[in-house]
Amino acid sequence: MADGTMNFQAAPTREEAEQLADRVMGWAKADEVMVEISATSISQAEFARNELSYLEGETEILLDLGVSVGGKRMRLATHDLTEAHLAQLVEEAQDLASSRNIVGEGDMIPAPAPVEMPEGMYFDSTAQAAAPEAHGKAVLDVVEMSRNSDFVTAGTLIRETGSNLVRSTSGYGGFSRYSYAEFSMSARTRTDGTGAGWAWAGNEDAARVDVNDVASRAMDLAARTEDAVAVEPGRYTVILEPEATAQILREIMMRFTSFIQAEAAETAGNVFSRPGGGTRVGEQMTDPRVQVLYDPYDPLMPFSPIDRNTMMERTHWLRDGMLETMAYTPAYAREHDLPITPNPRRLRMDFDDVELTREEMIGNTRRGILVTRFSSLGLVDSETLLLSGVTRDGTFLIENGRISRPIRNMRFLESPFYLLNKIESAGASVRSQRDLVTPRLLVNDFEFTALSDAI
Amino acid sequence: MTKALTRRDFLRTSAAMAGSLAIPLTPVTRAQTPEEMALSVTSPSAFDLADIGQRALEAASAAGAAYSDVRITTGLFLTWEGGPRSVCSVNPNDRAAEVGQCLLYRVARFGVRAFVDGHLGFAGNNLSTNLDQVADLANVAVGRARALAAAGSTGAELAPAPVVESGFYETPVRRDPFAVPLGEHEDYYLEAMQSMRDFPTESLMFVFLDTEWSRNDELFMSSEGSLTRQRVSLGNHFALMRARVAYNTFSSINMPTKGIYGSGGWELMDGLGSKLLGMCERAESLTTGLGTKPAEPGAYDVVFAPSSTAMLIAQTIGQPLEADRVLRRAAASKGYLTSYVNSANEELGQFRLGSENLNIRADRTRPGLGATVGFDSDGVETGEYSLVEKGIVTDYVTDRSFAPEFAEGYAPMERDALSNGCSSDTGGRRPRVKVPNLALLPGTEDLSQDDLVAQVERGYFVESMFINPDHASRNVQATGNFVREIRDGELGDLVLNTAMPFSTTRFWGNLEAVGGPSSVGENYPEVDDRDWEIMSHITVTTPPILVNNVFVVNASRRQQLSRGGRPGETGNPQGGNQPRGGRD
């Protein structure tokens, strides 16, 4: 940049990022150097009570510099990408690394590996939709629809773009761009607020996020949940919409992050710990028709395979219901001669053999409950991953193969690892959260423990 | 707090500081030179920052903003990936102690908020000292506000607030953690972890210390003429200590690590090793000296230690009384959460949340607490106020954008609708209303925790737990991590798998007794994501409490977990002693 006071205010192009990274690496004298330049621009419009709240946008460009000096490591990250600052930063990183006392092993950077970016990660249409006028217009249409309806609504429309470059002294690295758009909305009946609905859509391509469809679905649920009646808590057959399944799976993913680290399972003790010591790798944990995995090249949820520690590959966590691997840090992997396996950032759940529609599931249910989604879930017992949460925004009683009435929300107590052993059938997997792909599930003996007053 | 400088004075004195840190340092802080940590990067001068702020305000005004403000944050954030962690175990092969890898962020962010016809636009970005780029960002903020203004919807207004022409605040610190050599950081943590690793035990204990040091220099300027600067230092540390009741069993107790969190400096870590060893000794005496038993379902009198009470206060009182939640204005950024308050204005001063023993104060001024700052993100000087008095909700958690919406509710109390100073987050993020530090006022009688326990014939004592409120915080499920039986006024065995489902208003309505002034403790619920730009880490100051008629259930389901399970193999359908069909 010609003017030394100028800082990047938008994502650098690939060429700009590479030039910047090369300059930083050129200044460095450390044994090993890794430079990562990440950029994110998020534009977000929010409305509530049928009024626009705000339109905001935040851009963040971060340069992350990792160095190893004689086995002493340091990582420094900065928002200031001016040349003078970065030159100082390289010196600072090397000085700080040298001031450390603990000498670790070298080879902090993976060997170079060819990388092919997945298709469908980036769409220009999403970047264009983030322009203030387009963004404002999209959300204004929904607000207008709400004002002319019998509902009080709140919603958030997000458009995001970003890029990431990794360069290193080993030659490992690559460049990626991504985009993402998401809209969610809640609706309550205007009269007494006893009807509540919610809907969601998210995709890398903003053109595939149908804002009006989301609004219509949320309002439809709100209309159909008015005057809900109480049913006795207990064990029910339930149909979990993909969004509800995703909330359960998210808890597994979160716990994968903290629990599936092999060290955590072996010491702190959790659902992945084998009684008597070690982990449960190789054990059957769920119905054998359950697959839980991530795959950077998944067309429903593509993401960059470049991780700081390794190139990410299609990884099954549960294959045919069996725990196939845990997350292994570089240190643990080296010690135990295992492949480095990063924590799951995204997860996909598939269910083999059956693919039923919602209507077919309802038709097959004599008495059960349809759950649209849950309130925030909380952990009750780490050994079993027992969770508690409350249904919300569309809970219905199913009787004799049809939805008979809306019912009041209820608190549940279940472990994903019980639930995934009680699956009767499932639908096709769909994108159900930004980082999750899940099917609709028909589950037997799902336990509700109490009624909830929350609407 | 010092507020002696005018804007002109500020610019003049800051000019003399050009090239130094953005905030004038106290003598104590100045004594710790940054070079001790080998930090060589210089930050923008205070003069440059004020110039940037002024340019942003001018550009926003020229573009048509009726009001604008700019927030600039420069600072440092230090964490250890993989964390200091330690395992002590009866099995020598399990024992471990490590520090992890160091990660230092240099934060430089700024954001402009602009109102056009009552519509809010915000733009945040990496800090630039180039004034053209600064003006561009201001124009983007105005453009966003204008895009919404085109809708012709009802405009919002900011509550009036005193103009602070030159405000200054600095978190008191005894030793700046960023002046402590990095080698000293890691040696100190490693020594503490090794002392725990070597502790003799018959069981297995695990501690993970998630350390986050931040030191943010924040500049706020508004088109109304406010200019505030503050250096906020926070040790946002979180420690989990888990002790199995016996080696090779899963049953465990979780113990909160006290006294390492808050606004302050390296002194927060004083005595880390002895604190961890103290926890080990206590855990060992509990697990080897006490029996364990399952929770027996029923309604009991329960004593909650300050650490548990703090969780309850934060999540069932503080957060549900945030202005956007009571007004039903929270969307995706707050998970569409609502509140047990239905009609915010009508119920202000009327809503009975609990018994007369429930008195909650909100405060962002007391030194050492997690959410303490001199000025909030709206530039409003922080203060202290009453949130709940004698069980009645008397106020909400507000900022300048939400306060006007409570004018109707404040009117009968003859109060103006002014901000309570609860706007949070740093430069690159839009300011958001967030819960401040909270305090449950102690009882007039100086009852200790033991005194409360002595009042219970048969019940439970809860030292550690986590809670799971529903989206309106009306019903809650609390899960005990460290619970003991009370029999005839004495603490007894450890109780495992305890869960307590309750209605929030019924629970606080049954608040029978509150500990006295000498029983008050400070505790630190984490109420938001861990991120260098998020500032809603709070301290709750509270005595222990005694609550009657708490419904206790047994949450154990472990025999139900299918190992090698197949569809239909669901184990024990009753899953222990769980009552069925009950209401919260």
CSV table of N, CA, C and O in Angstrom, one decimal, chain B residues 137-211:
chain,number,residue,atom,x,y,z
B,137,LEU,N,-15.3,5.0,6.5
B,137,LEU,CA,-16.1,4.1,7.4
B,137,LEU,C,-17.3,4.9,8.0
B,137,LEU,O,-18.4,4.3,8.1
B,138,ALA,N,-17.1,6.1,8.3
B,138,ALA,CA,-18.2,6.9,8.8
B,138,ALA,C,-19.3,7.0,7.7
B,138,ALA,O,-20.5,6.9,8.0
B,139,ASN,N,-18.9,7.2,6.5
B,139,ASN,CA,-19.9,7.2,5.4
B,139,ASN,C,-20.7,5.9,5.3
B,139,ASN,O,-21.9,5.9,4.9
B,140,VAL,N,-20.0,4.8,5.5
B,140,VAL,CA,-20.6,3.5,5.4
B,140,VAL,C,-21.7,3.4,6.5
B,140,VAL,O,-22.8,2.9,6.3
B,141,ALA,N,-21.3,3.9,7.7
B,141,ALA,CA,-22.3,3.8,8.8
B,141,ALA,C,-23.5,4.6,8.5
B,141,ALA,O,-24.7,4.2,8.7
B,142,VAL,N,-23.3,5.8,8.0
B,142,VAL,CA,-24.4,6.7,7.6
B,142,VAL,C,-25.3,6.1,6.5
B,142,VAL,O,-26.5,6.1,6.5
B,143,GLY,N,-24.6,5.5,5.5
B,143,GLY,CA,-25.3,4.8,4.4
B,143,GLY,C,-26.2,3.7,4.9
B,143,GLY,O,-27.3,3.5,4.4
B,144,ARG,N,-25.7,3.0,5.9
B,144,ARG,CA,-26.6,1.9,6.4
B,144,ARG,C,-27.8,2.5,7.2
B,144,ARG,O,-28.9,2.0,7.0
B,145,ALA,N,-27.6,3.5,7.9
B,145,ALA,CA,-28.7,4.2,8.6
B,145,ALA,C,-29.7,4.7,7.6
B,145,ALA,O,-30.9,4.6,7.7
B,146,ARG,N,-29.2,5.3,6.5
B,146,ARG,CA,-30.0,5.9,5.5
B,146,ARG,C,-30.8,4.8,4.8
B,146,ARG,O,-32.0,5.0,4.4
B,147,ALA,N,-30.2,3.6,4.6
B,147,ALA,CA,-30.9,2.6,3.9
B,147,ALA,C,-32.1,2.1,4.7
B,147,ALA,O,-33.2,1.8,4.2
B,148,LEU,N,-32.0,2.2,6.1
B,148,LEU,CA,-33.2,1.8,6.9
B,148,LEU,C,-34.2,3.0,7.0
B,148,LEU,O,-35.4,2.8,7.0
B,149,ALA,N,-33.6,4.2,7.0
B,149,ALA,CA,-34.5,5.4,7.1
B,149,ALA,C,-35.5,5.4,5.9
B,149,ALA,O,-36.6,5.9,6.0
B,150,ALA,N,-35.0,4.9,4.8
B,150,ALA,CA,-35.9,4.9,3.6
B,150,ALA,C,-37.2,4.1,3.8
B,150,ALA,O,-38.2,4.3,3.1
B,151,ALA,N,-37.2,3.3,4.8
B,151,ALA,CA,-38.4,2.5,5.1
B,151,ALA,C,-39.5,3.3,5.7
B,151,ALA,O,-40.7,2.9,5.6
B,152,GLY,N,-39.2,4.4,6.3
B,152,GLY,CA,-40.2,5.3,6.9
B,152,GLY,C,-40.8,4.7,8.2
B,152,GLY,O,-41.9,5.0,8.6
B,153,SER,N,-40.0,3.8,8.8
B,153,SER,CA,-40.5,3.2,10.0
B,153,SER,C,-40.3,4.2,11.2
B,153,SER,O,-39.6,5.2,11.0
B,154,THR,N,-40.9,3.9,12.3
B,154,THR,CA,-40.7,4.8,13.5
B,154,THR,C,-39.3,4.9,13.9
B,154,THR,O,-38.6,3.9,14.1
B,155,GLY,N,-38.8,6.1,14.0
B,155,GLY,CA,-37.4,6.3,14.4
B,155,GLY,C,-37.2,6.1,15.9
B,155,GLY,O,-38.2,6.3,16.7
B,156,ALA,N,-36.0,5.8,16.3
B,156,ALA,CA,-35.7,5.6,17.7
B,156,ALA,C,-35.0,6.9,18.2
B,156,ALA,O,-34.7,7.8,17.4
B,157,GLU,N,-34.9,7.0,19.4
B,157,GLU,CA,-34.1,8.1,20.0
B,157,GLU,C,-33.2,7.6,21.1
B,157,GLU,O,-33.4,6.5,21.7
B,158,LEU,N,-32.1,8.3,21.3
B,158,LEU,CA,-31.2,8.0,22.4
B,158,LEU,C,-31.7,8.8,23.6
B,158,LEU,O,-32.0,10.0,23.5
B,159,ALA,N,-31.6,8.1,24.7
B,159,ALA,CA,-31.9,8.9,26.0
B,159,ALA,C,-30.9,10.0,26.2
B,159,ALA,O,-29.7,9.8,25.9
B,160,PRO,N,-31.3,11.1,26.7
B,160,PRO,CA,-30.3,12.1,27.0
B,160,PRO,C,-29.3,11.6,28.0
B,160,PRO,O,-29.6,10.8,28.9
B,161,ALA,N,-28.1,12.1,27.9
B,161,ALA,CA,-27.0,11.8,28.8
B,161,ALA,C,-26.1,12.9,29.0
B,161,ALA,O,-25.9,13.7,28.0
B,162,PRO,N,-25.5,13.1,30.2
B,162,PRO,CA,-24.6,14.3,30.4
B,162,PRO,C,-23.4,14.2,29.4
B,162,PRO,O,-22.9,13.1,29.2
B,163,VAL,N,-23.1,15.3,28.8
B,163,VAL,CA,-21.9,15.3,28.0
B,163,VAL,C,-20.6,15.2,28.9
B,163,VAL,O,-20.5,16.0,29.9
B,164,VAL,N,-19.8,14.3,28.6
B,164,VAL,CA,-18.5,14.2,29.4
B,164,VAL,C,-17.4,14.7,28.5
B,164,VAL,O,-17.0,14.0,27.6
B,165,GLU,N,-17.0,15.9,28.8
B,165,GLU,CA,-16.0,16.5,27.8
B,165,GLU,C,-14.7,15.9,27.8
B,165,GLU,O,-14.0,15.8,26.8
B,166,SER,N,-14.2,15.4,29.0
B,166,SER,CA,-12.9,14.8,29.1
B,166,SER,C,-12.9,13.8,30.2
B,166,SER,O,-12.5,14.2,31.3
B,167,GLY,N,-13.4,12.6,30.0
B,167,GLY,CA,-13.5,11.6,31.1
B,167,GLY,C,-12.3,10.7,31.0
B,167,GLY,O,-11.8,10.3,29.9
B,168,PHE,N,-11.9,10.2,32.1
B,168,PHE,CA,-10.7,9.3,32.1
B,168,PHE,C,-10.9,8.3,33.2
B,168,PHE,O,-11.3,8.6,34.3
B,169,TYR,N,-10.6,7.0,32.9
B,169,TYR,CA,-10.7,6.0,33.9
B,169,TYR,C,-9.6,5.0,33.6
B,169,TYR,O,-9.3,4.7,32.4
B,170,GLU,N,-9.0,4.4,34.6
B,170,GLU,CA,-8.0,3.3,34.5
B,170,GLU,C,-8.3,2.3,35.5
B,170,GLU,O,-8.4,2.6,36.7
B,171,THR,N,-8.4,1.0,35.1
B,171,THR,CA,-8.5,-0.1,36.0
B,171,THR,C,-7.3,-0.1,37.0
B,171,THR,O,-6.1,-0.1,36.5
B,172,PRO,N,-7.5,0.0,38.3
B,172,PRO,CA,-6.4,-0.1,39.2
B,172,PRO,C,-5.6,-1.5,39.0
B,172,PRO,O,-6.3,-2.5,39.1
B,173,VAL,N,-4.4,-1.4,38.7
B,173,VAL,CA,-3.6,-2.7,38.7
B,173,VAL,C,-2.3,-2.5,39.5
B,173,VAL,O,-1.7,-1.4,39.5
B,174,ARG,N,-1.9,-3.5,40.2
B,174,ARG,CA,-0.6,-3.5,40.9
B,174,ARG,C,0.5,-3.8,40.0
B,174,ARG,O,1.6,-3.3,40.1
B,175,ARG,N,0.3,-4.8,39.1
B,175,ARG,CA,1.4,-5.2,38.2
B,175,ARG,C,0.7,-5.5,36.8
B,175,ARG,O,-0.2,-6.4,36.8
B,176,ASP,N,1.1,-4.8,35.8
B,176,ASP,CA,0.6,-5.0,34.5
B,176,ASP,C,1.0,-6.4,34.0
B,176,ASP,O,2.2,-6.6,33.8
B,177,PRO,N,0.1,-7.3,33.6
B,177,PRO,CA,0.5,-8.6,33.2
B,177,PRO,C,1.3,-8.5,31.9
B,177,PRO,O,2.0,-9.5,31.6
B,178,PHE,N,1.1,-7.4,31.1
B,178,PHE,CA,1.8,-7.3,29.9
B,178,PHE,C,3.2,-6.7,30.1
B,178,PHE,O,4.0,-6.5,29.2
B,179,ALA,N,3.5,-6.5,31.4
B,179,ALA,CA,4.9,-6.1,31.7
B,179,ALA,C,5.6,-7.3,32.4
B,179,ALA,O,6.7,-7.1,32.9
B,180,VAL,N,4.9,-8.4,32.5
B,180,VAL,CA,5.5,-9.6,33.2
B,180,VAL,C,6.2,-10.4,32.0
B,180,VAL,O,5.5,-10.7,31.1
B,181,PRO,N,7.5,-10.7,32.1
B,181,PRO,CA,8.1,-11.4,31.1
B,181,PRO,C,7.4,-12.7,30.8
B,181,PRO,O,6.9,-13.4,31.7
B,182,LEU,N,7.4,-13.1,29.5
B,182,LEU,CA,6.6,-14.3,29.1
B,182,LEU,C,7.1,-15.5,29.8
B,182,LEU,O,6.3,-16.4,30.2
B,183,GLY,N,8.4,-15.6,30.0
B,183,GLY,CA,9.0,-16.7,30.7
B,183,GLY,C,8.5,-16.8,32.1
B,183,GLY,O,8.3,-17.9,32.6
B,184,GLU,N,8.2,-15.7,32.7
B,184,GLU,CA,7.7,-15.7,34.1
B,184,GLU,C,6.3,-16.2,34.1
B,184,GLU,O,5.9,-16.9,35.0
B,185,HIS,N,5.5,-15.8,33.1
B,185,HIS,CA,4.1,-16.3,32.9
B,185,HIS,C,4.2,-17.8,32.9
B,185,HIS,O,3.5,-18.5,33.7
B,186,GLU,N,4.9,-18.4,32.0
B,186,GLU,CA,4.9,-19.8,31.9
B,186,GLU,C,5.5,-20.6,33.0
B,186,GLU,O,5.0,-21.6,33.4
B,187,ASP,N,6.6,-20.0,33.6
B,187,ASP,CA,7.1,-20.7,34.8
B,187,ASP,C,6.1,-20.7,36.0
B,187,ASP,O,6.0,-21.7,36.7
B,188,TYR,N,5.4,-19.6,36.1
B,188,TYR,CA,4.5,-19.5,37.2
B,188,TYR,C,3.4,-20.5,37.1
B,188,TYR,O,3.0,-21.2,38.0
B,189,TYR,N,2.8,-20.6,35.8
B,189,TYR,CA,1.7,-21.5,35.6
B,189,TYR,C,2.2,-22.9,35.8
B,189,TYR,O,1.6,-23.8,36.4
B,190,LEU,N,3.4,-23.2,35.2
B,190,LEU,CA,3.9,-24.6,35.2
B,190,LEU,C,4.2,-25.0,36.7
B,190,LEU,O,3.9,-26.2,37.0
B,191,GLU,N,4.7,-24.1,37.5
B,191,GLU,CA,5.0,-24.5,38.9
B,191,GLU,C,3.7,-24.8,39.6
B,191,GLU,O,3.6,-25.8,40.3
B,192,ALA,N,2.6,-24.0,39.3
B,192,ALA,CA,1.3,-24.3,40.0
B,192,ALA,C,0.8,-25.6,39.5
B,192,ALA,O,0.3,-26.4,40.3
B,193,MET,N,0.9,-25.9,38.2
B,193,MET,CA,0.4,-27.1,37.7
B,193,MET,C,1.2,-28.3,38.2
B,193,MET,O,0.6,-29.4,38.5
B,194,GLN,N,2.5,-28.2,38.3
B,194,GLN,CA,3.3,-29.3,38.8
B,194,GLN,C,3.0,-29.6,40.2
B,194,GLN,O,3.0,-30.7,40.7
B,195,SER,N,2.8,-28.5,41.0
B,195,SER,CA,2.5,-28.8,42.4
B,195,SER,C,1.2,-29.5,42.6
B,195,SER,O,1.0,-30.4,43.5
B,196,MET,N,0.2,-29.3,41.7
B,196,MET,CA,-1.0,-30.0,41.7
B,196,MET,C,-0.8,-31.5,41.2
B,196,MET,O,-1.3,-32.4,41.8
B,197,ARG,N,0.0,-31.6,40.2
B,197,ARG,CA,0.3,-32.9,39.6
B,197,ARG,C,0.9,-33.8,40.7
B,197,ARG,O,0.6,-35.0,40.7
B,198,ASP,N,1.7,-33.3,41.5
B,198,ASP,CA,2.4,-34.1,42.5
B,198,ASP,C,1.7,-34.3,43.8
B,198,ASP,O,2.2,-34.9,44.7
B,199,PHE,N,0.5,-33.8,43.9
B,199,PHE,CA,-0.3,-33.9,45.1
B,199,PHE,C,-0.7,-35.4,45.3
B,199,PHE,O,-1.1,-36.1,44.4
B,200,PRO,N,-0.5,-35.9,46.5
B,200,PRO,CA,-0.8,-37.3,46.7
B,200,PRO,C,-2.3,-37.5,46.8
B,200,PRO,O,-3.0,-36.8,47.6
B,201,THR,N,-2.8,-38.4,46.1
B,201,THR,CA,-4.3,-38.6,46.1
B,201,THR,C,-4.6,-40.1,45.9
B,201,THR,O,-3.8,-40.9,45.3
B,202,GLU,N,-5.8,-40.5,46.4
B,202,GLU,CA,-6.3,-41.8,46.1
B,202,GLU,C,-7.2,-41.8,44.9
B,202,GLU,O,-7.8,-42.9,44.6
B,203,SER,N,-7.4,-40.7,44.4
B,203,SER,CA,-8.4,-40.5,43.3
B,203,SER,C,-7.8,-40.0,42.1
B,203,SER,O,-6.6,-40.3,41.7
B,204,LEU,N,-8.5,-39.2,41.3
B,204,LEU,CA,-8.0,-38.6,40.1
B,204,LEU,C,-8.6,-37.2,40.0
B,204,LEU,O,-9.9,-37.0,40.1
B,205,MET,N,-7.8,-36.2,39.9
B,205,MET,CA,-8.3,-34.8,39.8
B,205,MET,C,-7.7,-34.2,38.6
B,205,MET,O,-6.6,-34.5,38.1
B,206,PHE,N,-8.5,-33.2,38.0
B,206,PHE,CA,-8.1,-32.6,36.8
B,206,PHE,C,-8.4,-31.1,36.9
B,206,PHE,O,-9.5,-30.7,37.4
B,207,VAL,N,-7.5,-30.3,36.5
B,207,VAL,CA,-7.8,-28.9,36.4
B,207,VAL,C,-7.3,-28.3,35.1
B,207,VAL,O,-6.3,-28.7,34.5
B,208,PHE,N,-8.2,-27.4,34.6
B,208,PHE,CA,-7.9,-26.7,33.3
B,208,PHE,C,-8.1,-25.2,33.6
B,208,PHE,O,-9.1,-24.8,34.1
B,209,LEU,N,-7.0,-24.5,33.3
B,209,LEU,CA,-7.0,-23.1,33.6
B,209,LEU,C,-7.0,-22.3,32.3
B,209,LEU,O,-6.1,-22.3,31.5
B,210,ASP,N,-8.2,-21.7,32.0
B,210,ASP,CA,-8.3,-20.9,30.7
B,210,ASP,C,-8.0,-19.5,31.1
B,210,ASP,O,-8.8,-18.8,31.6
B,211,THR,N,-6.8,-19.0,30.7
B,211,THR,CA,-6.4,-17.7,31.1
B,211,THR,C,-6.6,-16.7,29.9
B,211,THR,O,-6.3,-17.1,28.8
